[in-house]
Structures are given as structure tokens and as C-alpha cells.
Short mmCIF file of C-alpha atoms and ligand atoms in Angstrom, two decimals:
data_model
loop_
_atom_site.label_atom_id
_atom_site.label_comp_id
_atom_site.label_asym_id
_atom_site.label_seq_id
_atom_site.Cartn_x
_atom_site.Cartn_y
_atom_site.Cartn_z
CA UNK A 1 -62.56 130.66 -164.89
CA UNK A 2 -65.80 131.49 -166.58
CA UNK A 3 -66.51 134.93 -167.08
CA UNK A 4 -69.84 135.21 -164.81
CA UNK A 5 -67.65 134.21 -161.67
CA UNK A 6 -66.65 137.08 -159.66
CA UNK A 7 -65.35 134.53 -156.88
CA UNK A 8 -64.16 130.89 -156.98
CA UNK A 9 -62.89 128.75 -153.95
CA UNK A 10 -61.28 125.61 -155.05
CA UNK A 11 -60.53 122.76 -152.68
CA UNK A 12 -60.19 124.71 -149.28
CA UNK A 13 -58.98 122.82 -146.19
CA UNK A 14 -58.73 124.11 -142.76
CA UNK A 15 -58.47 122.61 -139.84
CA UNK A 16 -58.15 123.86 -135.80
CA UNK A 17 -56.06 121.00 -134.09
CA UNK A 18 -58.27 117.94 -134.14
CA UNK A 19 -61.48 119.77 -135.84
CA UNK A 20 -61.69 119.65 -139.61
CA UNK A 21 -63.51 123.09 -140.03
CA UNK A 22 -63.49 122.89 -144.08
CA UNK A 23 -62.86 119.87 -146.23
CA UNK A 24 -62.37 119.88 -149.96
CA UNK A 25 -64.61 123.05 -150.03
CA UNK A 26 -65.06 124.34 -153.61
CA UNK A 27 -68.06 127.05 -154.84
CA UNK A 28 -68.64 129.90 -157.21
CA UNK A 29 -70.36 133.01 -156.77
CA UNK A 30 -71.53 134.87 -159.71
CA UNK A 31 -71.41 138.53 -160.81
CA UNK A 32 -74.76 140.26 -159.35
CA UNK A 33 -75.53 137.50 -157.38
CA UNK A 34 -76.67 137.07 -153.81
CA UNK A 35 -75.09 133.62 -152.99
CA UNK A 36 -76.52 132.21 -149.89
CA UNK A 37 -74.64 129.99 -147.38
CA UNK A 38 -76.14 127.87 -144.98
CA UNK A 39 -75.18 125.20 -142.70
CA UNK A 40 -75.74 124.21 -139.18
CA UNK A 41 -73.77 125.61 -136.21
CA UNK A 42 -70.23 124.80 -136.54
CA UNK A 43 -70.75 123.68 -140.17
CA UNK A 44 -67.68 125.99 -141.25
CA UNK A 45 -69.60 128.99 -142.67
CA UNK A 46 -67.72 131.82 -140.50
CA UNK A 47 -64.55 130.00 -141.01
CA UNK A 48 -64.69 130.21 -145.30
CA UNK A 49 -65.77 133.51 -145.19
CA UNK A 50 -62.93 134.71 -142.88
CA UNK A 51 -60.63 133.20 -145.76
CA UNK A 52 -62.15 134.80 -148.38
CA UNK A 53 -61.72 138.10 -146.32
CA UNK A 54 -58.31 137.38 -145.54
CA UNK A 55 -58.62 137.12 -141.68
CA UNK A 56 -57.08 133.94 -141.59
CA UNK A 57 -55.36 131.42 -144.14
CA UNK A 58 -56.52 128.33 -145.56
CA UNK A 59 -54.15 125.15 -145.31
CA UNK A 60 -54.50 124.70 -148.74
CA UNK A 61 -56.73 125.40 -151.70
CA UNK A 62 -57.04 128.23 -153.90
CA UNK A 63 -59.16 131.10 -154.81
CA UNK A 64 -59.55 133.69 -157.53
CA UNK A 65 -61.32 136.76 -157.66
CA UNK A 66 -62.36 139.04 -160.46
CA UNK A 67 -60.48 137.40 -162.90
CA UNK A 68 -57.40 136.90 -161.04
CA UNK A 69 -55.64 134.33 -158.58
CA UNK A 70 -56.47 135.43 -155.21
CA UNK A 71 -54.62 135.05 -152.10
CA UNK A 72 -55.15 137.80 -149.64
CA UNK A 73 -52.32 138.44 -146.83
CA UNK A 74 -54.75 140.17 -144.32
CA UNK A 75 -58.21 141.79 -143.81
CA UNK A 76 -56.77 145.16 -145.34
CA UNK A 77 -55.48 143.20 -148.70
CA UNK A 78 -58.99 142.09 -148.97
CA UNK A 79 -60.10 145.32 -148.46
CA UNK A 80 -58.14 146.73 -151.16
CA UNK A 81 -59.32 143.95 -153.25
CA UNK A 82 -63.06 145.38 -152.48
CA UNK A 83 -63.97 142.46 -150.79
CA UNK A 84 -65.78 143.35 -147.07
CA UNK A 85 -67.45 141.81 -144.31
CA UNK A 86 -69.94 142.11 -141.74
CA UNK A 87 -68.80 140.06 -138.97
CA UNK A 88 -71.22 137.64 -136.94
CA UNK A 89 -69.66 139.05 -133.63
CA UNK A 90 -69.49 142.53 -132.61
CA UNK A 91 -66.81 144.30 -134.98
CA UNK A 92 -66.81 147.88 -134.03
CA UNK A 93 -63.77 149.50 -131.75
CA UNK A 94 -64.59 150.28 -128.45
CA UNK A 95 -64.51 153.96 -126.59
CA UNK A 96 -64.17 155.81 -130.09
CA UNK A 97 -66.78 157.97 -131.96
CA UNK A 98 -68.87 156.59 -134.92
CA UNK A 99 -66.97 158.63 -137.47
CA UNK A 100 -63.89 156.98 -136.20
CA UNK A 101 -65.10 153.88 -136.60
CA UNK A 102 -66.41 154.38 -140.02
CA UNK A 103 -62.75 155.77 -140.87
CA UNK A 104 -60.64 153.29 -138.74
CA UNK A 105 -57.47 152.85 -140.38
CA UNK A 106 -58.16 155.51 -142.96
CA UNK A 107 -57.51 158.49 -140.52
CA UNK A 108 -54.89 159.80 -143.16
CA UNK A 109 -57.53 160.67 -145.61
CA UNK A 110 -58.71 163.59 -143.42
CA UNK A 111 -55.33 164.35 -141.78
CA UNK A 112 -53.38 167.19 -143.04
CA UNK A 113 -49.66 167.81 -141.58
CA UNK A 114 -50.86 165.55 -138.81
CA UNK A 115 -53.68 167.40 -137.56
CA UNK A 116 -57.33 165.40 -138.35
CA UNK A 117 -59.83 167.48 -140.26
CA UNK A 118 -62.84 166.23 -137.89
CA UNK A 119 -65.42 168.59 -139.43
CA UNK A 120 -64.64 166.48 -142.85
CA UNK A 121 -64.72 163.25 -141.09
CA UNK A 122 -68.10 163.99 -140.07
CA UNK A 123 -69.54 165.27 -142.81
CA UNK A 124 -68.55 161.97 -145.11
CA UNK A 125 -69.56 159.74 -142.33
CA UNK A 126 -73.07 161.75 -142.52
CA UNK A 127 -73.05 161.07 -146.00
CA UNK A 128 -72.34 157.65 -146.19
CA UNK A 129 -74.83 156.77 -143.16
CA UNK A 130 -77.35 158.75 -145.20
CA UNK A 131 -76.41 157.05 -148.35
CA UNK A 132 -77.24 153.72 -146.89
CA UNK A 133 -80.64 155.16 -145.31
CA UNK A 134 -79.70 155.44 -141.74
CA UNK A 135 -80.25 159.24 -140.37
CA UNK A 136 -80.92 158.54 -136.68
CA UNK A 137 -77.29 158.15 -135.83
CA UNK A 138 -74.98 160.99 -134.85
CA UNK A 139 -71.38 160.54 -136.28
CA UNK A 140 -70.18 162.08 -133.34
CA UNK A 141 -71.65 160.19 -130.73
CA UNK A 142 -69.36 157.29 -128.96
CA UNK A 143 -69.97 153.98 -130.41
CA UNK A 144 -70.64 152.59 -126.77
CA UNK A 145 -73.75 154.66 -126.51
CA UNK A 146 -75.35 152.91 -129.16
CA UNK A 147 -77.19 149.61 -129.29
CA UNK A 148 -75.82 146.64 -130.66
CA UNK A 149 -78.30 146.90 -133.67
CA UNK A 150 -77.10 150.69 -134.23
CA UNK A 151 -73.18 149.54 -133.87
CA UNK A 152 -73.79 146.81 -136.76
CA UNK A 153 -75.30 149.48 -138.99
CA UNK A 154 -72.02 151.59 -138.62
CA UNK A 155 -70.22 148.49 -139.39
CA UNK A 156 -72.52 148.29 -142.57
CA UNK A 157 -71.84 151.88 -143.36
CA UNK A 158 -67.94 150.92 -142.88
CA UNK A 159 -68.01 148.54 -145.28
CA UNK A 160 -70.09 150.47 -147.66
CA UNK A 161 -67.40 153.14 -147.96
CA UNK A 162 -64.88 150.89 -149.77
CA UNK A 163 -67.40 150.36 -152.37
CA UNK A 164 -67.05 146.45 -152.20
CA UNK A 165 -67.54 144.37 -155.29
CA UNK A 166 -68.09 141.57 -152.73
CA UNK A 167 -69.66 141.78 -149.47
CA UNK A 168 -70.15 139.07 -146.81
CA UNK A 169 -73.03 139.17 -144.46
CA UNK A 170 -72.37 136.63 -141.58
CA UNK A 171 -75.62 136.04 -139.49
CA UNK A 172 -76.14 139.91 -139.68
CA UNK A 173 -79.99 140.01 -140.08
CA UNK A 174 -80.61 138.05 -136.68
CA UNK A 175 -79.48 140.87 -134.70
CA UNK A 176 -80.96 143.52 -136.38
CA UNK A 177 -84.74 144.74 -135.94
CA UNK A 178 -86.70 145.21 -139.01
CA UNK A 179 -85.90 148.69 -139.92
CA UNK A 180 -82.38 147.38 -139.71
CA UNK A 181 -82.74 144.38 -141.71
CA UNK A 182 -84.64 146.63 -144.51
CA UNK A 183 -81.77 148.93 -144.88
CA UNK A 184 -79.57 146.03 -145.23
CA UNK A 185 -82.00 143.89 -147.89
CA UNK A 186 -81.95 147.47 -149.97
CA UNK A 187 -78.02 147.39 -149.72
CA UNK A 188 -78.03 143.93 -151.21
CA UNK A 189 -80.71 144.53 -153.83
CA UNK A 190 -79.12 147.95 -154.97
CA UNK A 191 -75.51 145.84 -155.09
CA UNK A 192 -76.95 143.08 -157.01
CA UNK A 193 -78.66 145.57 -159.50
CA UNK A 194 -75.01 146.96 -160.09
CA UNK A 195 -73.54 143.66 -160.90
CA UNK A 196 -71.94 143.21 -157.66
CA UNK A 197 -72.29 140.34 -155.52
CA UNK A 198 -73.09 139.32 -151.94
CA UNK A 199 -72.41 136.17 -149.74
CA UNK A 200 -75.45 135.99 -147.47
CA UNK A 201 -75.08 133.81 -144.37
CA UNK A 202 -78.32 133.26 -142.39
CA UNK A 203 -80.09 130.71 -140.20
CA UNK A 204 -83.42 131.89 -141.37
CA UNK A 205 -84.04 129.58 -144.53
CA UNK A 206 -87.13 131.42 -145.54
CA UNK A 207 -84.95 134.78 -145.55
CA UNK A 208 -82.51 132.74 -147.42
CA UNK A 209 -84.75 131.41 -150.21
CA UNK A 210 -86.53 135.11 -150.61
CA UNK A 211 -83.18 136.83 -151.10
CA UNK A 212 -80.67 134.45 -152.72
CA UNK A 213 -80.39 133.52 -156.47
CA UNK A 214 -78.15 130.40 -155.34
CA UNK A 215 -77.40 128.87 -152.26
CA UNK A 216 -74.37 126.75 -150.96
CA UNK A 217 -75.02 124.09 -148.21
CA UNK A 218 -72.19 123.00 -145.90
CA UNK A 219 -72.49 120.16 -143.26
CA UNK A 220 -69.49 119.55 -141.09
CA UNK A 221 -66.96 121.49 -143.38
CA UNK A 222 -68.28 119.99 -146.51
CA UNK A 223 -70.19 121.18 -149.26
CA UNK A 224 -73.43 119.00 -149.52
CA UNK A 225 -75.24 120.87 -152.09
CA UNK A 226 -75.33 124.03 -154.32
CA UNK A 227 -78.90 124.81 -155.32
CA UNK A 228 -80.37 127.54 -157.57
CA UNK A 229 -82.95 129.66 -157.17
CA UNK A 230 -85.29 126.98 -158.76
CA UNK A 231 -84.51 124.07 -156.95
CA UNK A 232 -84.17 125.93 -153.62
CA UNK A 233 -86.66 124.68 -151.44
CA UNK A 234 -87.08 124.33 -147.70
CA UNK A 235 -86.95 120.88 -146.53
CA UNK A 236 -84.35 120.02 -149.45
CA UNK A 237 -82.37 122.79 -147.94
CA UNK A 238 -82.77 121.37 -144.31
CA UNK A 239 -81.86 117.61 -145.68
CA UNK A 240 -78.43 118.85 -147.28
CA UNK A 241 -77.96 120.90 -143.87
CA UNK A 242 -78.84 117.96 -141.31
CA UNK A 243 -78.15 114.87 -143.43
CA UNK A 244 -81.38 113.51 -142.15
CA UNK A 245 -84.89 114.22 -142.99
CA UNK A 246 -86.27 116.58 -140.25
CA UNK A 247 -89.98 116.68 -140.05
CA UNK A 248 -91.66 120.05 -140.03
CA UNK A 249 -92.65 119.35 -136.67
CA UNK A 250 -89.75 118.84 -134.39
CA UNK A 251 -91.93 119.70 -131.47
CA UNK A 252 -93.14 117.08 -128.82
CA UNK A 253 -95.93 114.91 -130.51
CA UNK A 254 -98.68 114.52 -127.72
CA UNK A 255 -101.60 117.15 -127.89
CA UNK A 256 -102.49 116.69 -124.20
CA UNK A 257 -100.99 119.23 -121.25
CA UNK A 258 -100.01 117.18 -118.33
CA UNK A 259 -97.94 117.52 -115.14
CA UNK A 260 -98.19 116.28 -111.46
CA UNK A 261 -100.32 118.18 -108.93
CA UNK A 262 -97.43 119.05 -106.91
CA UNK A 263 -95.77 122.44 -107.05
CA UNK A 264 -92.29 123.10 -107.93
CA UNK A 265 -91.97 126.86 -107.43
CA UNK A 266 -94.41 129.50 -106.94
CA UNK A 267 -94.42 133.13 -107.60
CA UNK A 268 -96.50 135.13 -105.28
CA UNK A 269 -97.59 138.67 -105.63
CA UNK A 270 -94.26 139.92 -107.24
CA UNK A 271 -93.79 143.46 -108.45
CA UNK A 272 -90.56 145.03 -110.26
CA UNK A 273 -90.37 147.01 -113.09
CA UNK A 274 -93.42 146.71 -115.29
CA UNK A 275 -94.22 143.38 -113.37
CA UNK A 276 -97.27 144.13 -111.11
CA UNK A 277 -98.47 141.52 -108.75
CA UNK A 278 -97.83 138.46 -110.40
CA UNK A 279 -99.19 135.07 -109.31
CA UNK A 280 -97.76 131.75 -110.58
CA UNK A 281 -97.07 128.52 -109.90
CA UNK A 282 -94.97 125.69 -112.17
CA UNK A 283 -95.60 122.32 -111.45
CA UNK A 284 -93.35 119.01 -111.42
CA UNK A 285 -93.38 117.47 -114.62
CA UNK A 286 -94.69 120.56 -116.51
CA UNK A 287 -93.19 122.71 -118.97
CA UNK A 288 -94.82 126.34 -118.50
CA UNK A 289 -94.17 128.42 -121.50
CA UNK A 290 -94.18 132.11 -121.16
CA UNK A 291 -94.86 134.28 -123.89
CA UNK A 292 -95.47 138.27 -124.45
CA UNK A 293 -93.55 141.17 -126.06
CA UNK A 294 -89.91 141.76 -124.96
CA UNK A 295 -90.98 144.68 -122.87
CA UNK A 296 -93.76 142.75 -120.92
CA UNK A 297 -91.80 141.96 -117.94
CA UNK A 298 -91.29 138.33 -118.80
CA UNK A 299 -87.42 138.34 -119.07
CA UNK A 300 -87.19 140.24 -115.52
CA UNK A 301 -89.48 137.32 -113.97
CA UNK A 302 -86.92 134.38 -115.01
CA UNK A 303 -84.48 136.67 -113.21
CA UNK A 304 -86.52 137.19 -110.34
CA UNK A 305 -87.25 133.70 -109.80
CA UNK A 306 -83.53 132.62 -109.98
CA UNK A 307 -82.97 135.21 -107.49
CA UNK A 308 -80.96 137.42 -109.83
CA UNK A 309 -83.42 140.57 -109.18
CA UNK A 310 -85.35 141.27 -105.79
CA UNK A 311 -88.68 142.00 -106.46
CA UNK A 312 -90.28 145.26 -104.99
CA UNK A 313 -92.82 143.17 -103.32
CA UNK A 314 -93.68 139.48 -103.19
CA UNK A 315 -91.68 136.70 -103.22
CA UNK A 316 -90.53 133.21 -105.09
CA UNK A 317 -90.92 129.86 -102.87
CA UNK A 318 -89.58 126.61 -103.36
CA UNK A 319 -91.59 124.17 -101.12
CA UNK A 320 -93.62 125.81 -98.12
CA UNK A 321 -90.83 127.87 -96.72
CA UNK A 322 -87.57 128.70 -98.72
CA UNK A 323 -87.82 132.09 -100.12
CA UNK A 324 -85.41 132.12 -103.32
CA UNK A 325 -83.76 135.55 -102.75
CA UNK A 326 -80.32 135.12 -103.98
CA UNK A 327 -78.92 132.85 -106.90
CA UNK A 328 -77.05 130.87 -104.19
CA UNK A 329 -80.37 129.95 -102.42
CA UNK A 330 -81.55 129.14 -106.04
CA UNK A 331 -78.73 126.83 -106.80
CA UNK A 332 -78.97 125.16 -103.60
CA UNK A 333 -82.69 124.60 -104.01
CA UNK A 334 -81.83 123.01 -107.49
CA UNK A 335 -83.05 125.70 -109.53
CA UNK A 336 -80.87 126.23 -112.99
CA UNK A 337 -81.30 129.40 -115.20
CA UNK A 338 -80.31 129.86 -118.84
CA UNK A 339 -80.10 133.66 -119.87
CA UNK A 340 -81.40 135.11 -123.05
CA UNK A 341 -77.70 136.93 -123.40
CA UNK A 342 -75.77 133.95 -123.57
CA UNK A 343 -72.45 135.53 -124.31
CA UNK A 344 -72.59 137.86 -121.30
CA UNK A 345 -74.76 136.28 -118.69
CA UNK A 346 -74.81 132.53 -119.62
CA UNK A 347 -71.26 131.52 -120.03
CA UNK A 348 -67.75 132.66 -119.15
CA UNK A 349 -66.96 132.37 -122.79
CA UNK A 350 -63.33 133.13 -121.86
CA UNK A 351 -63.25 129.95 -120.09
CA UNK A 352 -63.22 126.00 -120.64
CA UNK A 353 -66.10 124.01 -121.68
CA UNK A 354 -65.04 122.00 -118.35
CA UNK A 355 -64.77 124.93 -116.14
CA UNK A 356 -68.36 126.29 -117.34
CA UNK A 357 -69.61 123.17 -116.78
CA UNK A 358 -68.38 122.32 -113.53
CA UNK A 359 -68.95 125.87 -112.15
CA UNK A 360 -72.39 125.05 -110.47
CA UNK A 361 -71.33 121.69 -109.01
CA UNK A 362 -67.63 122.62 -107.29
CA UNK A 363 -69.29 122.60 -103.93
CA UNK A 364 -70.30 118.98 -104.71
CA UNK A 365 -66.99 117.92 -106.68
CA UNK A 366 -64.82 119.37 -103.80
CA UNK A 367 -63.60 117.12 -101.17
CA UNK A 368 -61.87 118.41 -98.07
CA UNK A 369 -61.13 121.50 -100.21
CA UNK A 370 -59.69 119.52 -102.96
CA UNK A 371 -61.34 119.00 -106.44
CA UNK A 372 -60.98 115.73 -107.84
CA UNK A 373 -59.77 116.17 -111.49
CA UNK A 374 -61.14 112.81 -112.18
CA UNK A 375 -64.54 113.26 -110.97
CA UNK A 376 -64.53 116.54 -112.84
CA UNK A 377 -63.43 115.10 -116.11
CA UNK A 378 -66.21 112.23 -115.57
CA UNK A 379 -68.92 114.63 -114.85
CA UNK A 380 -67.86 116.96 -117.87
CA UNK A 381 -67.69 113.73 -120.41
CA UNK A 382 -71.25 112.42 -119.28
CA UNK A 383 -72.75 115.70 -120.12
CA UNK A 384 -70.84 116.68 -123.41
CA UNK A 385 -71.72 113.16 -124.47
CA UNK A 386 -75.20 113.50 -123.41
CA UNK A 387 -76.12 116.62 -125.29
CA UNK A 388 -73.83 115.86 -128.33
CA UNK A 389 -71.46 118.85 -127.82
CA UNK A 390 -69.61 119.64 -130.88
CA UNK A 391 -65.74 120.45 -129.54
CA UNK A 392 -62.38 119.62 -130.22
CA UNK A 393 -61.89 118.96 -126.46
CA UNK A 394 -63.30 119.71 -123.05
CA UNK A 395 -60.57 122.21 -122.33
CA UNK A 396 -61.46 124.33 -125.52
CA UNK A 397 -62.78 127.82 -124.60
CA UNK A 398 -66.42 128.40 -125.03
CA UNK A 399 -65.87 131.26 -127.32
CA UNK A 400 -64.83 129.53 -129.98
CA UNK A 401 -68.05 127.12 -130.00
CA UNK A 402 -71.08 127.95 -132.34
CA UNK A 403 -74.09 129.31 -130.84
CA UNK A 404 -75.73 125.86 -130.56
CA UNK A 405 -73.14 124.37 -128.89
CA UNK A 406 -72.47 127.35 -126.49
CA UNK A 407 -76.31 127.17 -125.84
CA UNK A 408 -75.93 123.32 -124.86
CA UNK A 409 -72.87 124.26 -122.61
CA UNK A 410 -75.18 126.51 -120.99
CA UNK A 411 -77.57 124.06 -120.19
CA UNK A 412 -75.24 121.18 -119.58
CA UNK A 413 -73.96 123.00 -116.33
CA UNK A 414 -77.39 123.07 -114.75
CA UNK A 415 -78.21 119.49 -115.35
CA UNK A 416 -74.66 118.54 -114.21
CA UNK A 417 -75.61 119.96 -111.05
CA UNK A 418 -78.83 117.89 -110.93
CA UNK A 419 -81.19 120.66 -111.41
CA UNK A 420 -85.19 119.80 -110.75
CA UNK A 421 -86.06 123.03 -112.00
CA UNK A 422 -84.67 124.84 -115.07
CA UNK A 423 -85.84 128.36 -116.04
CA UNK A 424 -84.62 129.08 -119.53
CA UNK A 425 -84.89 132.40 -121.27
CA UNK A 426 -85.23 132.19 -125.10
CA UNK A 427 -83.55 128.75 -125.26
CA UNK A 428 -83.43 128.20 -128.77
CA UNK A 429 -82.60 131.99 -130.12
CA UNK A 430 -80.31 132.17 -132.81
CA UNK A 431 -79.80 128.20 -132.99
CA UNK A 432 -80.14 126.05 -136.49
CA UNK A 433 -82.73 123.63 -136.56
CA UNK A 434 -80.40 120.50 -135.84
CA UNK A 435 -79.41 121.64 -132.40
CA UNK A 436 -83.03 123.29 -131.73
CA UNK A 437 -84.52 119.85 -132.29
CA UNK A 438 -82.07 118.64 -129.73
CA UNK A 439 -82.85 120.98 -127.11
CA UNK A 440 -86.17 120.35 -127.53
CA UNK A 441 -85.62 116.79 -127.24
CA UNK A 442 -84.06 117.11 -123.79
CA UNK A 443 -86.68 119.46 -122.51
CA UNK A 444 -89.41 116.68 -123.38
CA UNK A 445 -86.85 114.03 -121.63
CA UNK A 446 -86.42 116.32 -118.47
CA UNK A 447 -90.44 116.75 -118.24
CA UNK A 448 -90.90 112.94 -118.31
CA UNK A 449 -88.35 112.82 -115.42
CA UNK A 450 -91.06 114.98 -113.57
CA UNK A 451 -88.64 118.13 -113.83
CA UNK A 452 -89.91 121.35 -114.28
CA UNK A 453 -89.22 123.91 -116.85
CA UNK A 454 -90.19 127.38 -117.22
CA UNK A 455 -89.61 128.51 -120.79
CA UNK A 456 -89.87 132.01 -121.73
CA UNK A 457 -90.14 132.36 -125.34
CA UNK A 458 -90.69 134.94 -128.06
CA UNK A 459 -91.28 132.46 -130.71
CA UNK A 460 -94.75 131.50 -130.67
CA UNK A 461 -94.68 128.03 -132.33
CA UNK A 462 -92.07 127.04 -129.75
CA UNK A 463 -94.41 128.00 -127.15
CA UNK A 464 -97.38 126.07 -128.40
CA UNK A 465 -95.38 123.31 -129.81
CA UNK A 466 -93.59 122.71 -126.41
CA UNK A 467 -95.74 123.78 -123.49
CA UNK A 468 -97.99 121.74 -121.23
CA UNK A 469 -99.37 125.09 -120.44
CA UNK A 470 -98.84 128.69 -121.82
CA UNK A 471 -99.23 132.09 -119.68
CA UNK A 472 -98.87 135.42 -121.54
CA UNK A 473 -97.93 138.63 -120.11
CA UNK A 474 -98.92 142.10 -121.02
CA UNK A 475 -97.29 145.30 -119.67
CA UNK A 476 -96.16 143.30 -116.54
CA UNK A 477 -99.41 141.52 -115.86
CA UNK A 478 -100.69 137.87 -116.91
CA UNK A 479 -103.17 138.60 -119.90
CA UNK A 480 -104.12 135.04 -120.81
CA UNK A 481 -103.73 131.28 -119.82
CA UNK A 482 -103.67 128.51 -122.41
CA UNK A 483 -103.68 124.83 -121.69
CA UNK A 484 -101.94 122.66 -124.25
CA UNK A 485 -104.31 121.68 -127.05
CA UNK A 486 -104.37 120.87 -130.83
CA UNK A 487 -106.18 123.90 -131.62
CA UNK A 488 -104.16 127.01 -130.06
CA UNK A 489 -103.22 129.00 -132.79
CA UNK A 490 -100.41 131.80 -132.93
CA UNK A 491 -103.34 134.45 -133.43
CA UNK A 492 -104.67 133.31 -130.38
CA UNK A 493 -101.53 134.05 -128.19
CA UNK A 494 -101.00 137.24 -129.97
CA UNK A 495 -104.21 138.60 -129.14
CA UNK A 496 -103.30 138.67 -125.48
CA UNK A 497 -99.70 140.38 -126.07
CA UNK A 498 -100.85 143.36 -127.68
P1 LIG B 507 -70.41 128.41 -138.23
O1 LIG B 507 -70.08 129.88 -138.80
O2 LIG B 507 -70.87 127.49 -139.55
O3 LIG B 507 -71.26 127.78 -137.25
P2 LIG B 507 -67.81 127.79 -137.73
O4 LIG B 507 -66.76 128.34 -139.08
O5 LIG B 507 -67.51 129.37 -136.72
O6 LIG B 507 -68.85 127.31 -137.93
O7 LIG B 507 -66.68 126.92 -137.07
C1 LIG B 507 -66.34 125.52 -137.76
C2 LIG B 507 -66.10 124.66 -136.73
O8 LIG B 507 -64.26 125.34 -136.57
C3 LIG B 507 -66.40 124.59 -135.34
O9 LIG B 507 -66.39 123.41 -135.01
C4 LIG B 507 -65.60 125.45 -134.43
O10 LIG B 507 -65.68 125.25 -133.37
C5 LIG B 507 -64.42 125.49 -135.25
N1 LIG B 507 -63.47 126.64 -134.81
C6 LIG B 507 -63.77 127.93 -135.47
N2 LIG B 507 -63.07 128.72 -135.22
C7 LIG B 507 -61.98 127.91 -134.44
C8 LIG B 507 -60.85 128.61 -134.06
N3 LIG B 507 -60.29 129.63 -133.50
N4 LIG B 507 -60.33 127.72 -133.03
C9 LIG B 507 -60.52 126.50 -132.81
N5 LIG B 507 -62.04 126.04 -133.23
C10 LIG B 507 -62.41 126.72 -134.14
MG1 LIG B 508 -70.35 131.17 -138.09
#
């Protein structure tokens, strides 16, 4: 092993049943290097990381770390080798304090004669939080009272307490706000300057290019490329990820907004929370983009239109007479809703792909109170094929799917039910370019079938790229409206948002 290499993984294989998650994976990370790991959802990034950090074993292959053969028994063993990982999911322990989370498994450091010295634990936690630039979190606070972002910072503190020689950061920056991201970037820079190493996993190609000294690219569990800083270029990386050229513009290509004159759904005088007397109409065959800041009320609007939230005033109408007052009525009237919070609201992650897709259609699948298994299977196969959902089988639990494939399932369940109106909230959040482009194609397809889409989005290029018309919300009111045209720029929209 070359002297400047801290980690070498060699010829790693890993399968889950029929899914080949990693095939012949070999790569190297240098001392003092931020090494990017990129690939579409499901390409094997988290699997490789979890093998390095001892959370699971490879089926075959070898690893070398810090000059020695390395075969971690478990996470603790990896930690003892000074390898730590910030996981993609929530990694904190519930129902205990921040400091208990930082020192989970290390309580003995603070215990004497079986009694925990909480003051010392408090001081040490404060010290480690301060050292990474976090001073707004109280070590004594209960972890559940913290936002998802702050909990991630606690995880980072826990990892840094171990003084890792190798830190793996798995898609953490997407869930952090600007401040959190800066904290993490500082830590990474600092580690690099001390000759330590980072494996950095991110969807954001620009961020990756800015941060990393080298990058390894995975596609379907195979390494398709390793690029040094000099050779890193966004289109090159995308091509290696996708295996086909993706043009910069994967949005629809027509330049004019079109729709039928017929109204699909209308919102009349709706007030709720910050929303004040909102009126809007969505036409058949229209993609209506809704933009604004997170707090502008636009996310609540989506829930109101699906009957999940009852507005203080006003109503939501389909046709002349039907008021959408409950999700049940929404579903009966062929409305589908894809929540921004995919894992908690859009999907039952602890249920199979089949059960998720069939859920809205159960009434229809039932005959004399019995659900025909074959009918069910046929429906699910049709939609998993149409949306090219990557899975081991339709019985696979959704929690094991990648973000992009989860999103496809949460869209498929409404299409399987024949929805005519789709309300989608941040439909491509945290999803990589390949699946993104599939979802845009699908949306455009639905439009050409005269279906209607209300797309709530925080991404301006997506609003401009996909909408026939865009409505901007500011402080709960409509502040601007734009019809699709070639001149429309992001700054035009931003002016109406703030
Ligand atoms: P990435 O992190 O690049 O999105 P993952 O490493 O999470 O990808 O997944 C790679 C592949 O392995 C995917 O097809 C995924 O569905 C599958 N997979 C990962 N973990 C499991 C598991 N515990 N059981 C079954 N399949 C899994
Ligand atoms: Mg992952």
C-alpha cells in the first residue's frame, strides 16, 4: 500500500438478495484529502460507507486503513480505529439529553462508583460543541426538542469527540441550513489541514467540486470513474453517474404556457395560518408552479387543497358543487397529494412497495370485500414498470429504497388510482439528476394527457423550467403571477418572494 493512502478498499462485493449493491468496488483515499463519493440514488454509496464504518460486512473483498489490514467487527471497532460516520438518516438516540447523545456508549468516562458525574458531562459536551462552532444548543436539552438540523449537529459533535482520522459524511449537507453547512465545511477544512481525511457524499455536484480533492463515481454498484481535482467537471461527473449524456436542460423544451380553459380545481377566499384570502384556479392540462419562501404559506396551501387542513375561511372546489373538505373527498375526486415530507407523510416506509401503491386504490381493488391478489399485483407491476422503480421485488419495504425511488412510489400510488389532479410539494427534493429528469418527463406526460399538476417548489429553475404558469406567494398572499416565457429569470421570481 502506498504511503500516502489512508484507506484502500479492494474488490468489495455486497448483495441484498437479488440486489447487487456493490460489485468489484476498489478505490483509495489519501491522507489530508476530502474524497467525494457520488452516484445516483441506489448506486451503493451508503452501502459502501456502512461497510467502511463496520455497520455491515462485505460479502467479499478487503480493506486497508492507516497502514494496516482492516476488517471492522462492528461500528465500535471502526470508532476505535478512529473512523466515524455521520449517517444519512437520523442518527441520534430518542428521549435522552443532548449530552447523553454525545457520550452514548461512553458513559463510563463520567462514572465513579456507579454514579454519573453529570456536571462533568455537561462541561465536556459544551466544550466539544463550542469547538465545532455550535453555541446555540444546550447540552441539557432533550434531543426531541431539537430540530432535525440541530440533531445533526449533535451527531457531528459526537463524531468529532472521537478525533476521527477518517470521517464519512453521508448526504448531510442537504438537511442542514446555511449555518450548519458552514460549520461542517469548516470541520472538513480543518481536518484536511491536519492530514486527516473525509469521505464526502453529496448530491450537489457543484458543492462536491468545490469541496473535494478527488471524487469516486458509482453507478449501479460499480465504480465508473475516479477523477482528480483537475479533471472534475460537472458534465463529466453526470455522464459517469448516469451513463448517458444528460443535457443541462432536462426540463420540458416548449417555451409557451398552454392549458385547456376548463378549470380542474379552484381555491376561493382561503385563509389559514399566514394564508390570507387566497384565490386561485388550476386548469386541466396545466402545470401550475407555486413558489415562495418556506414560511410563505405555500406548503399549507397544498394540504388545504387535499383536505388535510381545514381552512378558517373559504373553500376548495372541484367542479361546481364538490367541496374538498377531507382527504377522503379529495381521493374520491381523483386528487393525489405528494407531501414534502416523504418519509413521514407521503409513504408508509415500514410497508411494502405493493401496499403503498395499492393504498389509495383499495376500494376499487375490492370485490365483495375481497382484494384480488392478482389484480393487485398487476396494478403494482404496471406502475413500478412505468416509473422504472429500482427495487428487489414489489414486496420490498419502502424504507430500504433510495430517496428517488421512494418518491417514485409516492407518485405511483396516486397514478395507480387514476388521479386527474396531482398536488406535488417539492417533488424532486433530495433526488439526484437521473430520477429528477424521470419525474419531469412524467409530469409533462401527465399534462399532455390533460391532467393537472400543482407543483409547489423551492427550486426556482424547476419552477421556470416546468410550469405553464407560476404564482409566487409572499407572507401568505399572492404577490406575483407569471406565464411561461423564454425571458423569465430567477431574479424576476425572487423579487416577488422577499
Ligand atoms: P445510495 O446510498 O447510493 O443511494 P444504497 O447503498 O443505499 O445507495 O443502496 C444500494 C442498493 O442496495 C439499492 O438498490 C438499495 O435498495 C439496496 N439496499 C441497501 N440496503 C439494503 C438493505 N438493508 N436491504 C435490501 N436492499 C438494500
Ligand atoms: Mg445513501
